């Protein structure tokens, strides 16, 4: 095992204020189970899970409450014992509504309820002797999805289609989003679990080379990984990346670590022989296999200058934002803005009733001093957004097309390649909301494609 510097720098990128000092030295704190959990059936990319419970049911921690509903989908398990108060549509962190199971965790188990679980939720496996198929099945039944971004189902990623082979397993420890320190703390405090997770994933994937990607501004995390992986056998390297946003983007990380370029969608990392997983996900795989512990909780950074005590909190999935903030001592002052995620790619939220999911990496409460009020103006053609865009797009052209409701022109300008990183909006002197324009265009194109597919299916049915 050796540590090397990245040899490849992607085009574009920006340097936002990282503001990680607020929470980086705060050890992970476990939060107790709150009185109410709101467990979404849509905690991942792909089809929402199919809910298996109804109001009045009593569920036990780890019980399957949502089953995988398609190839790109993930099961959901109860994060705690509790009485199902309701199954209803609830607002999620990204703004959409999805079915959610509302659990009263204070209710006593009614007579006839399933008994309290004794021991692990799933039988622990010895990864050294277990067949690859059993390990893969465990990742699926533990409900694991990518915890660093969109929440792609991990079992699908770990099972490349016929003809495709994983040559490089890349661990994403970049955490380039401002304020967020959850992955940093996991690398410091759970390095042994990451090492075990890597061994398991190498076995599932047939022994690829391993690259552990960490930005240069996290020397403590690099040291922790060097120690944990010191005696590992095989082709394993820690790759120190330059500090540049969005270094944590999957495509840019593949380029920065192994110099390969993922072609335009629908191409995936596996098309260039790579599988990328967030460090928290890798630790979750170790727990699922060795301890029989499904993915029921995660570390989330609660930060920002309006929160009383920024922390890295280990909380059950379905914990409401209001409970997370209360665990951090409440607010110092009313926040002017609350963001689910980081400041670059996160979503502004309007209610603290929203609950965490398996992908909630951060919750930021920002005071009026940190929130710049501005009026969006006309493009002055300065070209700054073109230089910042890591996907080589023309963000100015796309935003003007969206302003004119000309989605076709945005599509022609390859808006579907946009990774919504926010680098274009970050430096725009006219304060144009370019990233939101890209999101709007992408949503509109996806809706059109879905409508076309539905129409074609209906026509086929009618024949
Ligand atoms: S156009 Fe998309 S990919 Fe390019 S900088 Fe803007 S948000 Fe990022
Ligand atoms: S940065 Fe803003 S003003 Fe400059 S070209 Fe891009 S959209 Fe126009």
Short mmCIF file of C-alpha atoms and ligand atoms in Angstrom, two decimals:
data_model
loop_
_atom_site.label_atom_id
_atom_site.label_comp_id
_atom_site.label_asym_id
_atom_site.label_seq_id
_atom_site.Cartn_x
_atom_site.Cartn_y
_atom_site.Cartn_z
CA UNK A 1 0.00 0.00 0.00
CA UNK A 2 1.32 3.43 -0.85
CA UNK A 3 0.18 7.03 -0.84
CA UNK A 4 0.48 8.99 -4.07
CA UNK A 5 -0.53 12.41 -5.37
CA UNK A 6 -3.22 12.63 -8.04
CA UNK A 7 -1.70 12.94 -11.52
CA UNK A 8 -4.84 14.22 -13.21
CA UNK A 9 -6.65 17.55 -12.80
CA UNK A 10 -10.09 18.02 -14.29
CA UNK A 11 -11.09 21.19 -16.13
CA UNK A 12 -13.01 23.85 -14.21
CA UNK A 13 -13.98 23.70 -10.55
CA UNK A 14 -14.09 26.40 -7.87
CA UNK A 15 -12.81 27.13 -4.36
CA UNK A 16 -15.71 27.95 -2.03
CA UNK A 17 -15.13 28.77 1.67
CA UNK A 18 -15.06 25.36 3.28
CA UNK A 19 -16.12 26.36 6.83
CA UNK A 20 -15.39 22.85 8.07
CA UNK A 21 -13.74 24.08 11.27
CA UNK A 22 -17.19 24.35 12.92
CA UNK A 23 -17.63 20.56 13.16
CA UNK A 24 -14.43 18.84 12.02
CA UNK A 25 -13.10 18.27 15.56
CA UNK A 26 -16.42 17.04 16.95
CA UNK A 27 -16.36 13.29 17.51
CA UNK A 28 -19.42 11.37 16.28
CA UNK A 29 -22.18 11.48 18.91
CA UNK A 30 -24.96 8.91 18.97
CA UNK A 31 -28.42 10.40 19.41
CA UNK A 32 -31.16 8.48 21.18
CA UNK A 33 -34.25 7.35 19.30
CA UNK A 34 -36.67 10.31 19.04
CA UNK A 35 -40.33 9.95 20.00
CA UNK A 36 -41.38 10.04 16.35
CA UNK A 37 -39.61 8.80 13.23
CA UNK A 38 -40.74 9.52 9.68
CA UNK A 39 -39.31 6.75 7.51
CA UNK A 40 -39.54 7.45 3.80
CA UNK A 41 -40.00 4.69 1.24
CA UNK A 42 -37.88 6.78 -1.14
CA UNK A 43 -34.46 7.06 0.47
CA UNK A 44 -32.51 6.13 -2.63
CA UNK A 45 -32.23 6.56 -6.39
CA UNK A 46 -34.81 4.58 -8.38
CA UNK A 47 -38.24 3.22 -7.59
CA UNK A 48 -39.52 3.85 -4.05
CA UNK A 49 -39.84 0.75 -1.87
CA UNK A 50 -43.29 -0.86 -1.60
CA UNK A 51 -44.65 -0.24 1.89
CA UNK A 52 -45.45 -3.46 3.78
CA UNK A 53 -47.09 -2.00 6.91
CA UNK A 54 -50.22 -0.04 7.76
CA UNK A 55 -51.42 2.21 10.56
CA UNK A 56 -51.88 0.24 13.78
CA UNK A 57 -49.10 -2.27 13.08
CA UNK A 58 -46.32 -2.57 15.64
CA UNK A 59 -42.87 -3.02 14.13
CA UNK A 60 -39.56 -4.09 15.57
CA UNK A 61 -36.14 -2.57 14.90
CA UNK A 62 -34.72 -4.04 11.70
CA UNK A 63 -38.08 -5.40 10.49
CA UNK A 64 -38.66 -5.09 6.75
CA UNK A 65 -41.24 -2.32 6.27
CA UNK A 66 -40.63 -1.57 2.60
CA UNK A 67 -39.65 -4.07 -0.05
CA UNK A 68 -37.43 -3.37 -3.04
CA UNK A 69 -39.70 -2.45 -5.92
CA UNK A 70 -37.72 -2.99 -9.12
CA UNK A 71 -34.14 -3.47 -10.28
CA UNK A 72 -33.05 0.03 -9.24
CA UNK A 73 -34.60 0.10 -5.77
CA UNK A 74 -33.66 -0.56 -2.14
CA UNK A 75 -35.56 -2.15 0.75
CA UNK A 76 -36.36 -0.17 3.92
CA UNK A 77 -36.22 -1.54 7.47
CA UNK A 78 -37.61 -0.03 10.66
CA UNK A 79 -34.89 2.02 12.39
CA UNK A 80 -36.49 1.38 15.82
CA UNK A 81 -39.34 -0.43 17.59
CA UNK A 82 -42.57 1.51 17.25
CA UNK A 83 -46.26 1.74 16.49
CA UNK A 84 -47.18 2.77 12.94
CA UNK A 85 -49.25 5.93 13.45
CA UNK A 86 -49.75 6.55 9.75
CA UNK A 87 -48.52 5.78 6.26
CA UNK A 88 -48.81 9.01 4.32
CA UNK A 89 -47.15 11.29 1.79
CA UNK A 90 -44.42 13.36 3.40
CA UNK A 91 -42.05 15.98 2.04
CA UNK A 92 -38.48 14.73 1.56
CA UNK A 93 -35.16 16.61 1.73
CA UNK A 94 -35.06 17.23 -2.03
CA UNK A 95 -38.55 18.71 -2.14
CA UNK A 96 -40.66 15.84 -3.53
CA UNK A 97 -43.31 13.92 -1.59
CA UNK A 98 -43.18 10.16 -1.03
CA UNK A 99 -44.93 7.55 1.10
CA UNK A 100 -43.51 7.52 4.61
CA UNK A 101 -44.13 5.37 7.68
CA UNK A 102 -44.72 7.55 10.76
CA UNK A 103 -43.57 5.63 13.83
CA UNK A 104 -44.45 6.36 17.46
CA UNK A 105 -41.40 4.95 19.20
CA UNK A 106 -42.80 5.60 22.69
CA UNK A 107 -45.84 3.34 22.29
CA UNK A 108 -45.86 0.06 24.16
CA UNK A 109 -46.00 -3.09 22.07
CA UNK A 110 -49.62 -4.29 21.94
CA UNK A 111 -50.36 -7.86 22.85
CA UNK A 112 -49.64 -10.23 19.98
CA UNK A 113 -46.88 -8.02 18.52
CA UNK A 114 -43.74 -9.69 17.21
CA UNK A 115 -41.28 -10.24 20.09
CA UNK A 116 -38.36 -7.84 20.65
CA UNK A 117 -35.37 -8.88 18.57
CA UNK A 118 -32.62 -10.66 20.46
CA UNK A 119 -29.14 -10.43 19.01
CA UNK A 120 -28.32 -9.14 15.54
CA UNK A 121 -31.06 -8.28 13.04
CA UNK A 122 -29.48 -10.54 10.38
CA UNK A 123 -27.18 -13.51 10.98
CA UNK A 124 -23.54 -12.32 10.93
CA UNK A 125 -21.42 -13.71 8.09
CA UNK A 126 -17.74 -14.59 7.94
CA UNK A 127 -16.78 -12.71 4.77
CA UNK A 128 -13.65 -14.81 4.27
CA UNK A 129 -15.60 -18.06 3.89
CA UNK A 130 -19.00 -16.80 2.70
CA UNK A 131 -19.67 -17.19 -1.05
CA UNK A 132 -19.69 -13.99 -3.12
CA UNK A 133 -23.44 -14.40 -3.80
CA UNK A 134 -24.21 -14.45 -0.06
CA UNK A 135 -22.22 -11.26 0.48
CA UNK A 136 -23.99 -9.54 -2.40
CA UNK A 137 -27.39 -10.69 -1.10
CA UNK A 138 -26.48 -9.31 2.33
CA UNK A 139 -25.74 -5.86 0.88
CA UNK A 140 -29.17 -5.94 -0.76
CA UNK A 141 -31.15 -7.22 2.25
CA UNK A 142 -29.41 -4.69 4.51
CA UNK A 143 -30.93 -1.90 2.38
CA UNK A 144 -27.62 -0.26 1.53
CA UNK A 145 -27.43 2.56 -0.98
CA UNK A 146 -24.73 5.14 -1.69
CA UNK A 147 -24.59 7.44 1.33
CA UNK A 148 -22.59 10.25 -0.26
CA UNK A 149 -24.86 11.49 -3.01
CA UNK A 150 -27.84 10.28 -4.99
CA UNK A 151 -28.28 6.96 -3.15
CA UNK A 152 -27.68 4.51 -5.97
CA UNK A 153 -28.49 0.92 -4.83
CA UNK A 154 -25.14 -0.56 -3.75
CA UNK A 155 -25.97 -4.19 -4.59
CA UNK A 156 -26.60 -3.14 -8.22
CA UNK A 157 -23.25 -1.31 -8.34
CA UNK A 158 -21.44 -4.32 -6.92
CA UNK A 159 -22.88 -6.68 -9.52
CA UNK A 160 -21.64 -5.47 -12.93
CA UNK A 161 -23.63 -6.67 -15.95
CA UNK A 162 -22.21 -9.49 -18.10
CA UNK A 163 -19.22 -8.33 -20.12
CA UNK A 164 -18.31 -5.55 -17.67
CA UNK A 165 -15.54 -5.94 -15.10
CA UNK A 166 -14.52 -3.75 -12.19
CA UNK A 167 -10.79 -3.00 -12.46
CA UNK A 168 -10.74 -0.20 -9.89
CA UNK A 169 -12.74 0.12 -6.68
CA UNK A 170 -12.53 3.81 -5.73
CA UNK A 171 -13.37 4.94 -2.19
CA UNK A 172 -14.76 8.44 -2.16
CA UNK A 173 -13.39 10.25 0.87
CA UNK A 174 -13.18 13.67 -0.79
CA UNK A 175 -16.12 15.31 1.02
CA UNK A 176 -15.57 18.53 -0.90
CA UNK A 177 -18.89 20.15 0.10
CA UNK A 178 -18.49 23.13 2.45
CA UNK A 179 -19.36 22.59 6.14
CA UNK A 180 -19.74 18.79 5.90
CA UNK A 181 -17.45 16.65 8.05
CA UNK A 182 -19.41 13.40 8.48
CA UNK A 183 -17.20 11.38 6.10
CA UNK A 184 -14.08 12.93 7.63
CA UNK A 185 -15.14 11.72 11.09
CA UNK A 186 -16.07 8.27 9.75
CA UNK A 187 -12.55 7.98 8.26
CA UNK A 188 -11.00 8.98 11.60
CA UNK A 189 -13.24 6.93 13.88
CA UNK A 190 -14.28 3.95 11.76
CA UNK A 191 -11.15 3.27 9.74
CA UNK A 192 -11.20 -0.43 10.72
CA UNK A 193 -14.76 -0.80 9.39
CA UNK A 194 -13.74 0.85 6.11
CA UNK A 195 -10.82 -1.59 5.79
CA UNK A 196 -13.16 -4.57 6.35
CA UNK A 197 -15.71 -3.12 3.92
CA UNK A 198 -12.99 -2.89 1.27
CA UNK A 199 -12.01 -6.54 1.80
CA UNK A 200 -15.65 -7.58 1.37
CA UNK A 201 -16.18 -5.45 -1.71
CA UNK A 202 -12.96 -6.72 -3.29
CA UNK A 203 -14.25 -10.25 -2.84
CA UNK A 204 -17.64 -9.41 -4.36
CA UNK A 205 -16.06 -7.57 -7.30
CA UNK A 206 -13.43 -10.21 -8.08
CA UNK A 207 -10.32 -8.52 -6.70
CA UNK A 208 -10.05 -5.07 -8.32
CA UNK A 209 -7.27 -2.59 -7.50
CA UNK A 210 -8.33 -0.14 -4.77
CA UNK A 211 -7.88 3.65 -4.78
CA UNK A 212 -8.79 5.65 -1.68
CA UNK A 213 -9.42 9.24 -2.77
CA UNK A 214 -9.01 11.98 -0.13
CA UNK A 215 -8.52 15.72 -0.57
CA UNK A 216 -5.20 17.14 0.60
CA UNK A 217 -6.91 19.29 3.25
CA UNK A 218 -7.67 16.17 5.35
CA UNK A 219 -4.21 15.00 6.50
CA UNK A 220 -5.66 13.32 9.62
CA UNK A 221 -7.98 11.19 7.47
CA UNK A 222 -5.09 10.27 5.16
CA UNK A 223 -3.05 9.20 8.21
CA UNK A 224 -5.97 7.15 9.59
CA UNK A 225 -6.38 5.32 6.28
CA UNK A 226 -2.62 4.74 5.98
CA UNK A 227 -2.66 3.10 9.40
CA UNK A 228 -5.76 0.99 8.78
CA UNK A 229 -4.56 -0.25 5.38
CA UNK A 230 -0.84 -0.55 6.22
CA UNK A 231 -0.69 -4.34 5.93
CA UNK A 232 -3.34 -4.91 3.25
CA UNK A 233 -2.26 -7.09 0.36
CA UNK A 234 -2.73 -6.32 -3.32
CA UNK A 235 -2.87 -3.17 -5.39
CA UNK A 236 -4.11 -0.52 -2.94
CA UNK A 237 -3.22 3.18 -3.04
CA UNK A 238 -4.33 6.29 -1.21
CA UNK A 239 -4.61 9.06 -3.81
CA UNK A 240 -4.27 12.58 -2.42
CA UNK A 241 -6.42 14.92 -4.47
CA UNK A 242 -5.93 18.67 -4.89
CA UNK A 243 -8.47 20.76 -2.98
CA UNK A 244 -10.95 21.69 -5.67
CA UNK A 245 -14.74 21.58 -5.76
CA UNK A 246 -16.41 19.25 -7.04
CA UNK A 247 -13.64 16.76 -6.42
CA UNK A 248 -16.19 14.39 -4.82
CA UNK A 249 -18.23 14.05 -8.01
CA UNK A 250 -18.06 10.44 -9.17
CA UNK A 251 -16.90 11.22 -12.70
CA UNK A 252 -14.28 13.73 -11.60
CA UNK A 253 -12.99 11.43 -8.93
CA UNK A 254 -12.52 8.62 -11.47
CA UNK A 255 -10.52 10.99 -13.64
CA UNK A 256 -8.49 12.34 -10.71
CA UNK A 257 -7.59 8.87 -9.40
CA UNK A 258 -7.14 6.69 -12.48
CA UNK A 259 -7.25 9.15 -15.41
CA UNK A 260 -10.29 7.55 -17.08
CA UNK A 261 -13.15 9.54 -18.59
CA UNK A 262 -16.73 8.34 -18.19
CA UNK A 263 -18.55 9.00 -21.48
CA UNK A 264 -21.85 10.88 -21.72
CA UNK A 265 -24.97 9.37 -20.08
CA UNK A 266 -26.26 6.69 -20.12
CA UNK A 267 -22.64 5.48 -19.67
CA UNK A 268 -21.76 4.55 -16.10
CA UNK A 269 -18.45 4.27 -14.20
CA UNK A 270 -18.47 0.51 -14.78
CA UNK A 271 -18.20 1.24 -18.53
CA UNK A 272 -14.65 2.43 -17.81
CA UNK A 273 -14.01 -0.40 -15.32
CA UNK A 274 -14.67 1.60 -12.14
CA UNK A 275 -16.96 1.33 -9.11
CA UNK A 276 -17.03 4.32 -6.74
CA UNK A 277 -18.38 4.10 -3.20
CA UNK A 278 -18.55 6.64 -0.42
CA UNK A 279 -16.50 5.77 2.69
CA UNK A 280 -19.61 5.68 4.90
CA UNK A 281 -21.24 3.17 2.57
CA UNK A 282 -18.14 0.96 2.75
CA UNK A 283 -18.28 0.98 6.57
CA UNK A 284 -22.02 0.13 6.39
CA UNK A 285 -21.21 -2.91 4.22
CA UNK A 286 -18.78 -4.16 6.88
CA UNK A 287 -21.43 -3.82 9.60
CA UNK A 288 -24.10 -5.52 7.47
CA UNK A 289 -21.89 -8.53 6.81
CA UNK A 290 -19.89 -8.97 10.03
CA UNK A 291 -22.44 -7.71 12.55
CA UNK A 292 -25.71 -8.45 10.70
CA UNK A 293 -26.64 -4.78 11.10
CA UNK A 294 -28.76 -3.29 8.30
CA UNK A 295 -28.43 0.36 7.32
CA UNK A 296 -30.73 1.92 9.92
CA UNK A 297 -28.73 5.01 10.94
CA UNK A 298 -26.06 7.32 9.60
CA UNK A 299 -23.74 10.16 10.57
CA UNK A 300 -25.02 13.62 9.60
CA UNK A 301 -23.18 16.91 10.11
CA UNK A 302 -25.35 19.55 11.80
CA UNK A 303 -23.53 22.83 11.28
CA UNK A 304 -23.73 26.51 10.37
CA UNK A 305 -23.32 29.67 12.43
CA UNK A 306 -26.94 29.66 13.64
CA UNK A 307 -26.81 26.28 15.39
CA UNK A 308 -25.84 26.34 19.07
CA UNK A 309 -23.34 23.49 18.94
CA UNK A 310 -22.35 22.04 15.56
CA UNK A 311 -21.96 18.25 15.73
CA UNK A 312 -21.54 15.06 13.76
CA UNK A 313 -24.58 13.09 14.85
CA UNK A 314 -25.27 9.36 14.47
CA UNK A 315 -29.07 9.27 14.25
CA UNK A 316 -31.69 6.76 13.07
CA UNK A 317 -33.00 7.26 9.52
CA UNK A 318 -36.28 9.13 9.77
CA UNK A 319 -35.12 11.57 12.48
CA UNK A 320 -36.81 14.92 12.00
CA UNK A 321 -34.57 17.94 11.44
CA UNK A 322 -36.15 19.63 14.47
CA UNK A 323 -34.95 16.73 16.68
CA UNK A 324 -31.44 16.89 15.23
CA UNK A 325 -31.21 20.62 15.96
CA UNK A 326 -32.58 20.11 19.50
CA UNK A 327 -29.83 17.50 20.05
CA UNK A 328 -27.31 20.20 19.07
CA UNK A 329 -28.66 22.58 21.73
CA UNK A 330 -31.10 24.39 19.44
CA UNK A 331 -30.31 27.61 17.62
CA UNK A 332 -28.26 30.66 18.64
CA UNK A 333 -30.51 32.84 16.55
CA UNK A 334 -33.29 32.25 14.02
CA UNK A 335 -31.64 30.92 10.84
CA UNK A 336 -32.14 32.89 7.65
CA UNK A 337 -31.68 29.72 5.62
CA UNK A 338 -31.77 25.99 6.34
CA UNK A 339 -30.07 23.69 3.86
CA UNK A 340 -30.37 19.93 3.62
CA UNK A 341 -26.89 18.83 2.48
CA UNK A 342 -24.01 21.17 1.69
CA UNK A 343 -24.13 24.76 0.47
CA UNK A 344 -23.15 23.84 -3.11
CA UNK A 345 -25.47 20.92 -3.92
CA UNK A 346 -27.91 20.94 -1.01
CA UNK A 347 -31.57 21.95 -1.01
CA UNK A 348 -33.03 24.88 0.92
CA UNK A 349 -35.85 23.60 3.13
CA UNK A 350 -38.80 25.50 4.53
CA UNK A 351 -39.83 23.20 7.36
CA UNK A 352 -37.98 21.37 10.13
CA UNK A 353 -40.56 18.55 9.89
CA UNK A 354 -38.53 16.94 7.11
CA UNK A 355 -36.76 13.77 8.24
CA UNK A 356 -33.35 12.30 7.43
CA UNK A 357 -32.83 9.51 4.94
CA UNK A 358 -29.91 7.18 4.22
CA UNK A 359 -28.38 9.94 2.08
CA UNK A 360 -28.66 12.92 4.46
CA UNK A 361 -25.05 14.01 4.87
CA UNK A 362 -25.68 17.41 6.41
CA UNK A 363 -28.11 19.95 7.79
CA UNK A 364 -26.96 23.58 7.81
CA UNK A 365 -28.50 26.49 9.68
CA UNK A 366 -27.15 29.79 8.42
CA UNK A 367 -27.60 33.23 10.02
CA UNK A 368 -28.54 36.33 7.98
CA UNK A 369 -24.81 37.23 7.94
CA UNK A 370 -24.07 34.07 5.95
CA UNK A 371 -26.96 34.37 3.54
CA UNK A 372 -26.36 36.86 0.78
CA UNK A 373 -29.57 38.47 -0.45
CA UNK A 374 -29.38 39.33 -4.11
CA UNK A 375 -31.44 40.01 -7.17
CA UNK A 376 -30.64 37.92 -10.19
CA UNK A 377 -29.65 40.07 -13.19
CA UNK A 378 -29.02 39.67 -16.89
CA UNK A 379 -26.01 37.73 -18.14
CA UNK A 380 -23.07 40.01 -18.91
CA UNK A 381 -21.31 37.32 -20.96
CA UNK A 382 -18.24 37.31 -18.73
CA UNK A 383 -17.61 33.60 -19.36
CA UNK A 384 -16.87 32.83 -15.72
CA UNK A 385 -19.44 30.03 -15.55
CA UNK A 386 -17.96 28.38 -18.65
CA UNK A 387 -14.53 28.34 -17.02
CA UNK A 388 -15.98 26.96 -13.76
CA UNK A 389 -18.09 24.17 -15.25
CA UNK A 390 -16.36 20.83 -14.69
CA UNK A 391 -18.58 19.20 -17.32
CA UNK A 392 -17.45 21.50 -20.14
CA UNK A 393 -20.96 22.86 -20.63
CA UNK A 394 -22.07 26.38 -21.52
CA UNK A 395 -24.11 27.23 -18.40
CA UNK A 396 -24.85 30.79 -19.58
CA UNK A 397 -26.44 29.51 -22.78
CA UNK A 398 -28.47 26.91 -20.88
CA UNK A 399 -29.78 29.42 -18.33
CA UNK A 400 -30.78 31.87 -21.05
CA UNK A 401 -32.59 29.07 -22.91
CA UNK A 402 -34.48 28.09 -19.74
CA UNK A 403 -35.40 31.76 -19.11
CA UNK A 404 -36.93 31.74 -22.58
CA UNK A 405 -38.72 28.41 -21.88
CA UNK A 406 -36.67 26.95 -24.74
CA UNK A 407 -35.95 23.54 -23.23
CA UNK A 408 -35.02 22.13 -26.64
CA UNK A 409 -32.02 24.49 -26.85
CA UNK A 410 -31.00 23.54 -23.31
CA UNK A 411 -31.19 19.88 -24.30
CA UNK A 412 -29.11 20.56 -27.40
CA UNK A 413 -26.56 22.22 -25.11
CA UNK A 414 -26.28 18.88 -23.22
CA UNK A 415 -28.00 20.00 -20.04
CA UNK A 416 -28.59 16.33 -19.18
CA UNK A 417 -24.81 16.05 -18.58
CA UNK A 418 -25.06 18.67 -15.82
CA UNK A 419 -24.15 17.21 -12.42
CA UNK A 420 -25.86 20.11 -10.57
CA UNK A 421 -22.63 20.94 -8.75
CA UNK A 422 -23.37 24.66 -8.46
CA UNK A 423 -19.90 25.76 -9.63
CA UNK A 424 -21.44 27.98 -12.33
CA UNK A 425 -23.79 29.86 -9.97
CA UNK A 426 -21.02 30.19 -7.36
CA UNK A 427 -19.01 32.79 -9.27
CA UNK A 428 -21.65 34.45 -11.45
CA UNK A 429 -21.33 38.25 -11.02
CA UNK A 430 -24.94 38.68 -12.17
CA UNK A 431 -26.12 36.25 -9.44
CA UNK A 432 -27.97 34.17 -11.97
CA UNK A 433 -29.54 31.00 -10.58
CA UNK A 434 -27.95 28.88 -13.27
CA UNK A 435 -27.97 25.57 -11.39
CA UNK A 436 -31.69 25.85 -10.68
CA UNK A 437 -32.24 26.51 -14.39
CA UNK A 438 -30.32 23.32 -15.20
CA UNK A 439 -32.44 21.36 -12.69
CA UNK A 440 -35.63 22.78 -14.17
CA UNK A 441 -34.58 21.84 -17.69
CA UNK A 442 -33.56 18.32 -16.64
CA UNK A 443 -36.84 17.74 -14.81
CA UNK A 444 -38.79 18.97 -17.80
CA UNK A 445 -36.85 16.68 -20.18
CA UNK A 446 -37.30 13.68 -17.86
CA UNK A 447 -41.05 14.37 -17.62
CA UNK A 448 -41.29 14.56 -21.42
CA UNK A 449 -39.40 11.28 -21.88
CA UNK A 450 -41.60 9.56 -19.27
CA UNK A 451 -44.75 10.85 -20.99
CA UNK A 452 -43.46 9.62 -24.37
CA UNK A 453 -42.75 6.18 -22.90
CA UNK A 454 -46.20 6.00 -21.29
CA UNK A 455 -47.83 7.01 -24.58
CA UNK A 456 -45.84 4.37 -26.49
CA UNK A 457 -46.79 1.71 -23.91
CA UNK A 458 -50.48 2.67 -24.12
CA UNK A 459 -50.38 2.52 -27.93
CA UNK A 460 -48.76 -0.91 -27.79
CA UNK A 461 -51.42 -2.10 -25.35
CA UNK A 462 -54.21 -0.82 -27.59
CA UNK A 463 -52.98 -2.86 -30.58
S1 LIG B 1 -23.82 23.65 -15.61
FE1 LIG B 1 -24.14 21.96 -14.19
S2 LIG B 1 -22.23 20.83 -14.20
FE2 LIG B 1 -21.79 22.83 -15.09
S3 LIG B 1 -21.12 24.08 -13.34
FE3 LIG B 1 -23.30 24.41 -13.56
S4 LIG B 1 -24.24 22.96 -12.16
FE4 LIG B 1 -22.11 22.26 -12.49
S1 LIG B 2 -21.06 33.83 -15.03
FE1 LIG B 2 -23.11 34.74 -15.11
S2 LIG B 2 -22.83 36.67 -16.15
FE2 LIG B 2 -20.98 35.47 -16.55
S3 LIG B 2 -21.42 34.39 -18.49
FE3 LIG B 2 -22.07 33.03 -16.86
S4 LIG B 2 -24.26 33.50 -16.58
FE4 LIG B 2 -23.36 35.20 -17.72
#
